mmCIF file of C-alpha atoms and ligand atoms in Angstrom:
data_model
loop_
_atom_site.group_PDB
_atom_site.id
_atom_site.type_symbol
_atom_site.label_atom_id
_atom_site.label_comp_id
_atom_site.label_asym_id
_atom_site.label_seq_id
_atom_site.Cartn_x
_atom_site.Cartn_y
_atom_site.Cartn_z
ATOM 1 C CA MET A 1 86.920 -1.597 29.588
ATOM 2 C CA ALA A 2 83.271 -0.743 30.148
ATOM 3 C CA THR A 3 83.649 2.194 27.779
ATOM 4 C CA SER A 4 85.050 0.126 24.933
ATOM 5 C CA GLY A 5 82.228 -2.443 25.397
ATOM 6 C CA ARG A 6 79.698 0.346 25.120
ATOM 7 C CA ALA A 7 81.293 1.822 22.030
ATOM 8 C CA LYS A 8 81.166 -1.557 20.246
ATOM 9 C CA ALA A 9 77.513 -2.046 21.138
ATOM 10 C CA VAL A 10 76.632 1.388 19.743
ATOM 11 C CA SER A 11 78.261 0.660 16.424
ATOM 12 C CA ARG A 12 76.453 -2.696 16.102
ATOM 13 C CA SER A 13 72.956 -1.321 16.687
ATOM 14 C CA GLU A 14 73.369 1.659 14.377
ATOM 15 C CA GLY A 15 70.561 1.988 11.871
ATOM 16 C CA LYS A 16 68.592 -0.888 13.415
ATOM 17 C CA GLU A 17 65.002 -0.218 14.392
ATOM 18 C CA MET A 18 63.251 -1.557 17.472
ATOM 19 C CA GLU A 19 60.431 -3.006 15.413
ATOM 20 C CA SER A 20 59.175 -6.207 13.885
ATOM 21 C CA LEU A 21 58.008 -6.788 10.304
ATOM 22 C CA PRO A 22 54.226 -7.191 10.000
ATOM 23 C CA VAL A 23 52.972 -10.794 9.770
ATOM 24 C CA PRO A 24 49.488 -12.283 9.346
ATOM 25 C CA SER A 25 47.397 -13.235 12.365
ATOM 26 C CA VAL A 26 47.756 -16.976 12.947
ATOM 27 C CA GLN A 27 44.398 -17.040 14.715
ATOM 28 C CA GLU A 28 42.755 -15.647 11.559
ATOM 29 C CA MET A 29 44.584 -18.110 9.301
ATOM 30 C CA VAL A 30 43.365 -20.976 11.454
ATOM 31 C CA ALA A 31 39.815 -19.610 11.419
ATOM 32 C CA ALA A 32 39.960 -19.428 7.614
ATOM 33 C CA THR A 33 41.508 -22.849 6.927
ATOM 34 C CA GLY A 34 40.472 -24.909 9.935
ATOM 35 C CA GLY A 35 44.147 -25.179 10.876
ATOM 36 C CA THR A 36 44.912 -28.065 8.558
ATOM 37 C CA HIS A 37 46.970 -26.105 6.037
ATOM 38 C CA VAL A 38 50.252 -24.725 7.372
ATOM 39 C CA HIS A 39 52.030 -22.058 5.346
ATOM 40 C CA PRO A 40 55.701 -23.003 4.681
ATOM 41 C CA ARG A 41 56.889 -19.974 6.659
ATOM 42 C CA TYR A 42 55.738 -21.754 9.830
ATOM 43 C CA LEU A 43 57.004 -25.253 8.983
ATOM 44 C CA ARG A 44 60.098 -26.227 10.946
ATOM 45 C CA GLN A 45 62.766 -28.821 10.229
ATOM 46 C CA ALA A 46 61.740 -32.379 11.080
ATOM 47 C CA GLY A 47 62.356 -33.018 14.762
ATOM 48 C CA GLU A 48 62.783 -29.337 15.642
ATOM 49 C CA ALA A 49 59.594 -29.190 17.694
ATOM 50 C CA ILE A 50 59.731 -32.642 19.249
ATOM 51 C CA ALA A 51 58.163 -33.419 22.604
ATOM 52 C CA ALA A 52 60.121 -32.846 25.796
ATOM 53 C CA ASP A 53 62.042 -35.838 27.196
ATOM 54 C CA GLY A 54 63.077 -34.461 30.589
ATOM 55 C CA LYS A 55 61.356 -36.046 33.554
ATOM 56 C CA ALA A 56 62.227 -33.710 36.455
ATOM 57 C CA GLU A 57 59.965 -30.836 37.543
ATOM 58 C CA ILE A 58 61.206 -27.292 38.109
ATOM 59 C CA PRO A 59 61.554 -26.295 41.796
ATOM 60 C CA VAL A 60 58.535 -24.951 43.703
ATOM 61 C CA ILE A 61 59.069 -21.934 45.967
ATOM 62 C CA ASP A 62 56.588 -20.846 48.633
ATOM 63 C CA PHE A 63 56.340 -17.046 48.670
ATOM 64 C CA GLN A 64 54.804 -16.929 52.152
ATOM 65 C CA ARG A 65 57.657 -18.951 53.610
ATOM 66 C CA LEU A 66 60.137 -16.585 51.953
ATOM 67 C CA GLN A 67 58.330 -13.636 53.513
ATOM 68 C CA LEU A 68 58.631 -15.326 56.897
ATOM 69 C CA GLY A 69 62.361 -15.679 56.249
ATOM 70 C CA HIS A 70 62.539 -19.501 56.350
ATOM 71 C CA ASP A 71 66.197 -20.450 55.782
ATOM 72 C CA GLU A 72 65.277 -23.603 53.908
ATOM 73 C CA GLU A 73 63.029 -21.719 51.455
ATOM 74 C CA MET A 74 65.713 -19.073 50.930
ATOM 75 C CA ALA A 75 68.217 -21.841 50.133
ATOM 76 C CA CYS A 76 65.755 -23.449 47.689
ATOM 77 C CA LEU A 77 65.323 -20.113 45.927
ATOM 78 C CA HIS A 78 69.100 -19.655 45.682
ATOM 79 C CA SER A 79 69.643 -23.100 44.211
ATOM 80 C CA ALA A 80 66.647 -22.704 41.828
ATOM 81 C CA CYS A 81 68.252 -19.520 40.433
ATOM 82 C CA GLN A 82 71.665 -21.161 40.084
ATOM 83 C CA GLU A 83 70.684 -24.606 38.878
ATOM 84 C CA TRP A 84 67.411 -24.123 36.991
ATOM 85 C CA GLY A 85 66.853 -20.432 36.260
ATOM 86 C CA PHE A 86 63.157 -21.305 36.571
ATOM 87 C CA PHE A 87 60.768 -22.015 39.433
ATOM 88 C CA GLN A 88 57.073 -22.077 40.277
ATOM 89 C CA LEU A 89 55.966 -19.543 42.854
ATOM 90 C CA ILE A 90 53.069 -20.630 45.050
ATOM 91 C CA ASN A 91 51.260 -18.833 47.880
ATOM 92 C CA HIS A 92 52.079 -15.471 46.338
ATOM 93 C CA SER A 93 50.323 -12.288 47.362
ATOM 94 C CA VAL A 94 48.524 -11.355 44.136
ATOM 95 C CA PRO A 95 44.795 -11.510 44.990
ATOM 96 C CA GLU A 96 42.859 -14.225 43.196
ATOM 97 C CA ASP A 97 40.380 -11.746 41.713
ATOM 98 C CA VAL A 98 43.245 -9.825 40.075
ATOM 99 C CA VAL A 99 44.743 -13.014 38.615
ATOM 100 C CA GLU A 100 41.380 -14.368 37.439
ATOM 101 C CA GLY A 101 40.350 -10.924 36.119
ATOM 102 C CA MET A 102 43.550 -10.692 34.096
ATOM 103 C CA LYS A 103 43.059 -14.163 32.634
ATOM 104 C CA ALA A 104 39.434 -13.403 31.693
ATOM 105 C CA ASN A 105 40.348 -10.109 30.026
ATOM 106 C CA VAL A 106 43.162 -11.610 27.985
ATOM 107 C CA ARG A 107 40.932 -14.474 26.892
ATOM 108 C CA GLY A 108 38.205 -11.912 26.107
ATOM 109 C CA PHE A 109 40.564 -9.789 24.017
ATOM 110 C CA PHE A 110 41.667 -12.659 21.780
ATOM 111 C CA GLU A 111 38.021 -13.737 21.352
ATOM 112 C CA LEU A 112 37.114 -10.341 19.853
ATOM 113 C CA PRO A 113 36.439 -10.118 16.113
ATOM 114 C CA ALA A 114 39.602 -9.613 14.041
ATOM 115 C CA GLU A 115 38.631 -6.089 12.976
ATOM 116 C CA ILE A 116 38.415 -4.939 16.606
ATOM 117 C CA LYS A 117 41.736 -6.510 17.585
ATOM 118 C CA LYS A 118 43.315 -4.808 14.573
ATOM 119 C CA GLN A 119 42.461 -1.405 16.026
ATOM 120 C CA PHE A 120 45.293 -2.159 18.440
ATOM 121 C CA ALA A 121 47.755 -3.453 15.826
ATOM 122 C CA GLN A 122 51.437 -2.533 16.180
ATOM 123 C CA GLU A 123 52.669 0.423 14.155
ATOM 124 C CA ARG A 124 56.047 0.789 12.469
ATOM 125 C CA GLY A 125 58.797 1.684 14.881
ATOM 126 C CA LYS A 126 56.823 0.695 17.992
ATOM 127 C CA LEU A 127 56.759 -2.511 19.991
ATOM 128 C CA ASP A 128 53.410 -1.951 21.699
ATOM 129 C CA GLY A 129 50.282 -3.506 20.292
ATOM 130 C CA TYR A 130 48.709 -6.558 18.704
ATOM 131 C CA GLY A 131 50.944 -8.461 16.267
ATOM 132 C CA GLN A 132 54.316 -10.173 16.678
ATOM 133 C CA LEU A 133 57.901 -9.373 17.698
ATOM 134 C CA PHE A 134 61.415 -10.331 16.562
ATOM 135 C CA VAL A 135 60.533 -10.757 12.866
ATOM 136 C CA VAL A 136 63.515 -9.178 11.127
ATOM 137 C CA SER A 137 63.540 -10.819 7.694
ATOM 138 C CA GLU A 138 61.061 -12.038 5.097
ATOM 139 C CA ASP A 139 62.569 -15.527 5.016
ATOM 140 C CA GLN A 140 62.776 -16.248 8.726
ATOM 141 C CA LYS A 141 60.568 -19.014 10.161
ATOM 142 C CA LEU A 142 57.576 -17.622 12.038
ATOM 143 C CA ASP A 143 56.062 -18.524 15.372
ATOM 144 C CA TRP A 144 52.582 -20.055 15.526
ATOM 145 C CA ALA A 145 51.130 -17.317 17.742
ATOM 146 C CA ASP A 146 49.671 -13.837 17.928
ATOM 147 C CA ILE A 147 50.621 -11.518 20.755
ATOM 148 C CA LEU A 148 49.568 -8.326 22.476
ATOM 149 C CA PHE A 149 52.596 -6.504 23.903
ATOM 150 C CA LEU A 150 52.141 -3.517 26.213
ATOM 151 C CA ASN A 151 54.528 -1.376 28.223
ATOM 152 C CA THR A 152 53.060 -1.059 31.701
ATOM 153 C CA GLN A 153 55.720 0.623 33.910
ATOM 154 C CA PRO A 154 56.842 3.290 34.494
ATOM 155 C CA VAL A 155 53.364 4.707 33.963
ATOM 156 C CA GLU A 156 54.674 7.388 31.565
ATOM 157 C CA ASN A 157 55.839 4.569 29.232
ATOM 158 C CA ARG A 158 52.232 3.451 28.719
ATOM 159 C CA ASN A 159 51.054 3.856 25.178
ATOM 160 C CA ILE A 160 47.344 3.830 25.971
ATOM 161 C CA ARG A 161 46.448 3.974 22.280
ATOM 162 C CA PHE A 162 47.328 0.232 22.167
ATOM 163 C CA TRP A 163 45.536 -0.739 25.386
ATOM 164 C CA PRO A 164 42.267 -2.435 24.386
ATOM 165 C CA HIS A 165 39.089 -0.814 25.699
ATOM 166 C CA GLN A 166 37.321 -4.108 25.132
ATOM 167 C CA PRO A 167 36.717 -6.131 27.271
ATOM 168 C CA ALA A 168 35.465 -3.155 29.280
ATOM 169 C CA ASP A 169 37.732 -3.614 32.299
ATOM 170 C CA PHE A 170 40.863 -4.694 30.416
ATOM 171 C CA ARG A 171 42.737 -1.461 31.191
ATOM 172 C CA SER A 172 41.885 -1.244 34.890
ATOM 173 C CA THR A 173 42.637 -4.955 35.367
ATOM 174 C CA LEU A 174 46.020 -4.699 33.650
ATOM 175 C CA ASP A 175 46.830 -1.689 35.820
ATOM 176 C CA LYS A 176 46.101 -3.660 39.014
ATOM 177 C CA TYR A 177 47.920 -6.732 37.748
ATOM 178 C CA SER A 178 50.958 -4.674 36.800
ATOM 179 C CA SER A 179 51.375 -3.226 40.330
ATOM 180 C CA ALA A 180 50.670 -6.514 42.096
ATOM 181 C CA VAL A 181 53.209 -8.436 40.024
ATOM 182 C CA LYS A 182 55.818 -5.690 40.356
ATOM 183 C CA SER A 183 55.651 -5.855 44.156
ATOM 184 C CA ILE A 184 56.323 -9.610 44.044
ATOM 185 C CA VAL A 185 59.334 -8.967 41.832
ATOM 186 C CA ASP A 186 60.650 -6.302 44.241
ATOM 187 C CA PHE A 187 60.457 -8.787 47.086
ATOM 188 C CA LEU A 188 62.005 -11.647 45.111
ATOM 189 C CA LEU A 189 64.924 -9.515 43.965
ATOM 190 C CA ALA A 190 65.547 -8.248 47.493
ATOM 191 C CA THR A 191 65.556 -11.874 48.702
ATOM 192 C CA MET A 192 67.890 -12.926 45.897
ATOM 193 C CA GLY A 193 70.181 -10.047 46.922
ATOM 194 C CA LYS A 194 70.303 -11.465 50.480
ATOM 195 C CA ASN A 195 71.068 -14.924 49.100
ATOM 196 C CA LEU A 196 73.943 -13.419 47.130
ATOM 197 C CA ALA A 197 75.234 -11.693 50.301
ATOM 198 C CA LEU A 198 74.687 -8.280 48.735
ATOM 199 C CA ASP A 199 73.808 -5.206 50.769
ATOM 200 C CA PRO A 200 70.040 -4.593 50.546
ATOM 201 C CA GLU A 201 70.286 -1.542 48.282
ATOM 202 C CA VAL A 202 72.764 -2.952 45.723
ATOM 203 C CA ILE A 203 70.367 -4.359 43.101
ATOM 204 C CA ALA A 204 67.845 -1.520 43.518
ATOM 205 C CA ASP A 205 70.612 1.103 43.172
ATOM 206 C CA LYS A 206 71.968 -0.532 40.037
ATOM 207 C CA CYS A 207 68.444 -0.524 38.541
ATOM 208 C CA GLY A 208 67.857 3.186 39.244
ATOM 209 C CA THR A 209 64.447 4.836 39.342
ATOM 210 C CA GLY A 210 61.812 4.119 36.730
ATOM 211 C CA TRP A 211 62.012 0.358 36.438
ATOM 212 C CA ILE A 212 60.560 -0.992 33.223
ATOM 213 C CA GLN A 213 57.764 -3.544 33.129
ATOM 214 C CA ALA A 214 56.173 -4.837 29.933
ATOM 215 C CA VAL A 215 53.455 -7.459 29.575
ATOM 216 C CA ARG A 216 53.296 -9.860 26.665
ATOM 217 C CA MET A 217 50.046 -11.754 26.180
ATOM 218 C CA ASN A 218 50.503 -14.848 24.016
ATOM 219 C CA TYR A 219 47.769 -16.567 22.032
ATOM 220 C CA TYR A 220 48.791 -19.938 20.550
ATOM 221 C CA PRO A 221 46.134 -21.383 18.209
ATOM 222 C CA PRO A 222 45.890 -25.162 17.827
ATOM 223 C CA CYS A 223 47.528 -26.739 14.784
ATOM 224 C CA ALA A 224 46.753 -30.063 13.114
ATOM 225 C CA GLN A 225 50.514 -30.319 12.402
ATOM 226 C CA ALA A 226 51.540 -29.314 15.915
ATOM 227 C CA ASP A 227 54.803 -31.283 15.686
ATOM 228 C CA LYS A 228 55.934 -29.140 12.730
ATOM 229 C CA VAL A 229 55.346 -25.662 14.172
ATOM 230 C CA ILE A 230 56.629 -23.796 17.241
ATOM 231 C CA GLY A 231 54.560 -21.368 19.291
ATOM 232 C CA PHE A 232 57.511 -19.402 20.615
ATOM 233 C CA SER A 233 61.000 -20.104 19.261
ATOM 234 C CA PRO A 234 63.712 -21.083 21.762
ATOM 235 C CA HIS A 235 64.947 -17.978 23.565
ATOM 236 C CA SER A 236 65.934 -16.579 26.902
ATOM 237 C CA ASP A 237 64.246 -13.423 28.215
ATOM 238 C CA SER A 238 66.358 -10.273 28.134
ATOM 239 C CA ASP A 239 65.103 -8.863 31.445
ATOM 240 C CA LEU A 240 65.903 -9.319 35.141
ATOM 241 C CA LEU A 241 62.957 -11.458 36.134
ATOM 242 C CA THR A 242 59.850 -12.694 34.272
ATOM 243 C CA LEU A 243 56.594 -13.871 35.830
ATOM 244 C CA VAL A 244 54.462 -16.068 33.573
ATOM 245 C CA LEU A 245 50.840 -16.885 34.195
ATOM 246 C CA GLN A 246 49.294 -19.688 32.201
ATOM 247 C CA VAL A 247 45.739 -18.657 31.350
ATOM 248 C CA ASN A 248 44.109 -21.984 30.495
ATOM 249 C CA GLU A 249 44.815 -25.587 31.344
ATOM 250 C CA VAL A 250 46.818 -26.374 28.213
ATOM 251 C CA ASP A 251 50.554 -26.824 28.783
ATOM 252 C CA GLY A 252 53.211 -25.908 26.237
ATOM 253 C CA LEU A 253 56.125 -24.212 27.971
ATOM 254 C CA GLN A 254 59.382 -26.183 27.876
ATOM 255 C CA ILE A 255 62.832 -25.356 29.202
ATOM 256 C CA ARG A 256 66.198 -26.634 27.996
ATOM 257 C CA ARG A 257 68.539 -28.040 30.601
ATOM 258 C CA ASN A 258 71.826 -29.713 29.668
ATOM 259 C CA GLY A 259 70.531 -30.055 26.121
ATOM 260 C CA VAL A 260 67.285 -31.813 27.160
ATOM 261 C CA TRP A 261 63.824 -30.206 26.894
ATOM 262 C CA PHE A 262 61.703 -30.396 30.048
ATOM 263 C CA PRO A 263 57.966 -29.638 30.105
ATOM 264 C CA VAL A 264 56.687 -27.132 32.657
ATOM 265 C CA ARG A 265 53.355 -28.039 34.231
ATOM 266 C CA PRO A 266 52.107 -25.020 36.151
ATOM 267 C CA LEU A 267 50.507 -25.732 39.522
ATOM 268 C CA GLU A 268 47.085 -24.275 40.185
ATOM 269 C CA GLY A 269 47.452 -20.562 41.019
ATOM 270 C CA ALA A 270 51.251 -20.516 40.596
ATOM 271 C CA PHE A 271 53.426 -18.096 38.687
ATOM 272 C CA ILE A 272 56.282 -19.479 36.632
ATOM 273 C CA VAL A 273 59.267 -17.271 37.415
ATOM 274 C CA ASN A 274 62.421 -17.162 35.342
ATOM 275 C CA VAL A 275 65.771 -15.473 35.586
ATOM 276 C CA GLY A 276 66.410 -13.179 32.609
ATOM 277 C CA ASP A 277 69.639 -12.260 30.807
ATOM 278 C CA ILE A 278 70.104 -9.048 32.814
ATOM 279 C CA LEU A 279 70.087 -10.976 36.098
ATOM 280 C CA GLN A 280 72.603 -13.416 34.643
ATOM 281 C CA ILE A 281 74.772 -10.446 33.642
ATOM 282 C CA PHE A 282 74.341 -8.626 36.998
ATOM 283 C CA THR A 283 75.422 -11.782 38.845
ATOM 284 C CA ASN A 284 78.256 -12.371 36.364
ATOM 285 C CA GLY A 285 76.772 -15.742 35.435
ATOM 286 C CA ARG A 286 75.951 -17.036 38.922
ATOM 287 C CA TYR A 287 72.184 -16.993 38.261
ATOM 288 C CA LYS A 288 71.146 -18.556 34.969
ATOM 289 C CA SER A 289 68.737 -17.303 32.362
ATOM 290 C CA VAL A 290 67.580 -20.513 30.753
ATOM 291 C CA GLU A 291 66.498 -21.206 27.203
ATOM 292 C CA HIS A 292 62.796 -21.962 26.822
ATOM 293 C CA ARG A 293 60.138 -22.278 24.126
ATOM 294 C CA ALA A 294 56.412 -22.862 23.712
ATOM 295 C CA VAL A 295 55.021 -25.774 21.736
ATOM 296 C CA ILE A 296 51.568 -26.116 20.210
ATOM 297 C CA ASP A 297 48.651 -28.423 20.935
ATOM 298 C CA MET A 298 46.901 -30.231 18.069
ATOM 299 C CA LYS A 299 43.391 -29.491 19.257
ATOM 300 C CA LYS A 300 43.429 -26.762 21.872
ATOM 301 C CA GLU A 301 44.432 -23.125 21.905
ATOM 302 C CA ARG A 302 46.806 -21.991 24.659
ATOM 303 C CA LEU A 303 47.142 -18.580 26.295
ATOM 304 C CA SER A 304 49.794 -17.177 28.609
ATOM 305 C CA ILE A 305 50.753 -13.821 30.097
ATOM 306 C CA ALA A 306 54.418 -12.925 30.644
ATOM 307 C CA ALA A 307 55.396 -9.865 32.706
ATOM 308 C CA PHE A 308 58.989 -8.735 32.120
ATOM 309 C CA HIS A 309 60.915 -6.588 34.595
ATOM 310 C CA SER A 310 63.996 -4.580 33.741
ATOM 311 C CA PRO A 311 66.034 -1.743 35.283
ATOM 312 C CA SER A 312 65.517 1.894 34.359
ATOM 313 C CA ILE A 313 66.342 2.770 30.768
ATOM 314 C CA HIS A 314 69.196 4.906 32.184
ATOM 315 C CA ALA A 315 70.841 1.995 34.019
ATOM 316 C CA ILE A 316 74.096 0.387 32.915
ATOM 317 C CA ILE A 317 73.799 -3.317 32.191
ATOM 318 C CA GLY A 318 76.942 -5.081 33.367
ATOM 319 C CA PRO A 319 78.162 -7.303 36.226
ATOM 320 C CA LEU A 320 77.637 -5.842 39.717
ATOM 321 C CA LYS A 321 81.026 -4.875 41.095
ATOM 322 C CA GLU A 322 80.023 -6.620 44.334
ATOM 323 C CA MET A 323 79.810 -9.889 42.361
ATOM 324 C CA LEU A 324 83.432 -9.477 41.305
ATOM 325 C CA ALA A 325 84.752 -9.229 44.844
ATOM 326 C CA ASN A 326 86.795 -12.443 44.755
ATOM 327 C CA GLU A 327 88.907 -11.161 41.885
ATOM 328 C CA ASP A 328 86.541 -12.891 39.467
ATOM 329 C CA GLU A 329 86.888 -11.512 35.948
ATOM 330 C CA ALA A 330 83.798 -9.837 34.509
ATOM 331 C CA VAL A 331 82.358 -12.270 31.963
ATOM 332 C CA TYR A 332 80.025 -9.664 30.430
ATOM 333 C CA LYS A 333 80.637 -6.176 29.172
ATOM 334 C CA SER A 334 78.793 -3.131 30.498
ATOM 335 C CA ILE A 335 76.479 -1.293 28.119
ATOM 336 C CA ASP A 336 73.767 1.335 28.367
ATOM 337 C CA HIS A 337 70.349 -0.172 28.895
ATOM 338 C CA ASP A 338 68.742 1.675 25.973
ATOM 339 C CA GLU A 339 71.446 0.296 23.679
ATOM 340 C CA PHE A 340 70.943 -3.178 25.140
ATOM 341 C CA MET A 341 67.183 -2.945 24.423
ATOM 342 C CA LYS A 342 67.740 -1.712 20.876
ATOM 343 C CA LEU A 343 70.052 -4.641 20.175
ATOM 344 C CA PHE A 344 67.621 -7.135 21.691
ATOM 345 C CA PHE A 345 64.491 -5.933 19.913
ATOM 346 C CA SER A 346 66.143 -5.553 16.508
ATOM 347 C CA SER A 347 67.424 -9.158 16.291
ATOM 348 C CA LYS A 348 65.893 -12.547 15.696
ATOM 349 C CA LEU A 349 65.443 -14.518 18.934
ATOM 350 C CA GLU A 350 67.789 -17.492 18.810
ATOM 351 C CA GLY A 351 68.362 -19.463 21.970
ATOM 352 C CA LYS A 352 70.910 -17.714 24.148
ATOM 353 C CA SER A 353 72.740 -16.053 21.265
ATOM 354 C CA PHE A 354 71.911 -12.548 22.489
ATOM 355 C CA LEU A 355 73.575 -13.156 25.849
ATOM 356 C CA GLU A 356 76.611 -14.585 24.057
ATOM 357 C CA ARG A 357 76.954 -11.250 22.248
ATOM 358 C CA MET A 358 77.095 -9.495 25.620
ATOM 359 C CA LYS A 359 80.208 -11.465 26.623
ATOM 360 C CA LYS A 360 83.519 -9.649 26.821
ATOM 361 C CA LEU A 361 85.765 -10.569 23.956
HETATM 362 O O1 AKG B 1 53.887 -19.144 26.747
HETATM 363 C C1 AKG B 1 54.675 -19.340 27.676
HETATM 364 O O2 AKG B 1 54.428 -20.135 28.588
HETATM 365 C C2 AKG B 1 56.018 -18.648 27.737
HETATM 366 C C3 AKG B 1 56.067 -17.360 27.025
HETATM 367 C C4 AKG B 1 57.448 -16.759 27.010
HETATM 368 O O3 AKG B 1 58.449 -17.423 27.102
HETATM 369 C C5 AKG B 1 57.580 -15.292 26.878
HETATM 370 O O4 AKG B 1 56.548 -14.603 26.691
HETATM 371 O O5 AKG B 1 58.737 -14.813 26.937
HETATM 372 FE FE1 FE2 B 2 60.224 -16.148 27.448
#
């Protein structure tokens, strides 16, 4: 069955490029017009970008307590992954100077003059660089944001040509941040494995050597018509686990739960962690990758940094056989990771539609 799933995936990604069509910088448009005029390509249907109604807060998990093996914290993590797919991680081990250094460098990069930022603009056929992603047609609605997307792990995947050399310590800071965040992810996944009663090596073995990490830095300019634009269209992340750091004090992330949008209000110093599609597939649907989006503020810019973690490019993406022990049917097909990535990066992001396509027929 796995073979036929793979064959179908190959035929559907044929001829598709892992690239995004070039779009103007929203930051530059806002600088030129004062943000009052919104080009129709960014205008959404009435009510599409309405405020969040949900009242509950996402669960908060204490990393130190997990490290000490507290049963209660482990149980909270397990239920957060099953019920919410999102949680805030406090008391984590990334040193404050690394976190603050990363925030300052990302802020510094987006403050640079347009002509300097453009030296790091994406090129055809590549994902790395300054620009946008998931733009596949000239008539699709665009997100009110500019991004800088960089592959960070394995180190040989780094395309240093797109790593800004301004601010001066951008590169060294991103390098430190990348390792620090990856070690948190290693620990979280090992703990999730325990919660799922898996042998310690199961998830790591399935991921293989040469795990992929990519960092997406999001810059959301303010917009006078904030209720008519969206900063990041509703989507779920395609990876195993994402760690998001909000750079400034402006909120905008929202998650969809039972059809209702809930705002996420990051706690001081916390990471927002979310389950990605690959973890939902690995666990055959037990852990949930949840739809989320970013909305825009009328007066203030917003910045965030998302670090995505995925298995090796040589891994097979499909349910872990250990998760099918109770004669559960595999809900998802198994496909090569490079094929999975090509399919993901050559499509428009639309809610959880990508994961739906990974379901067995
Ligand atoms: O801006 C945010 O808070 C979330 C960004 C996000 O969802 C992503 O980069 O995948
Ligand atoms: Fe996301």
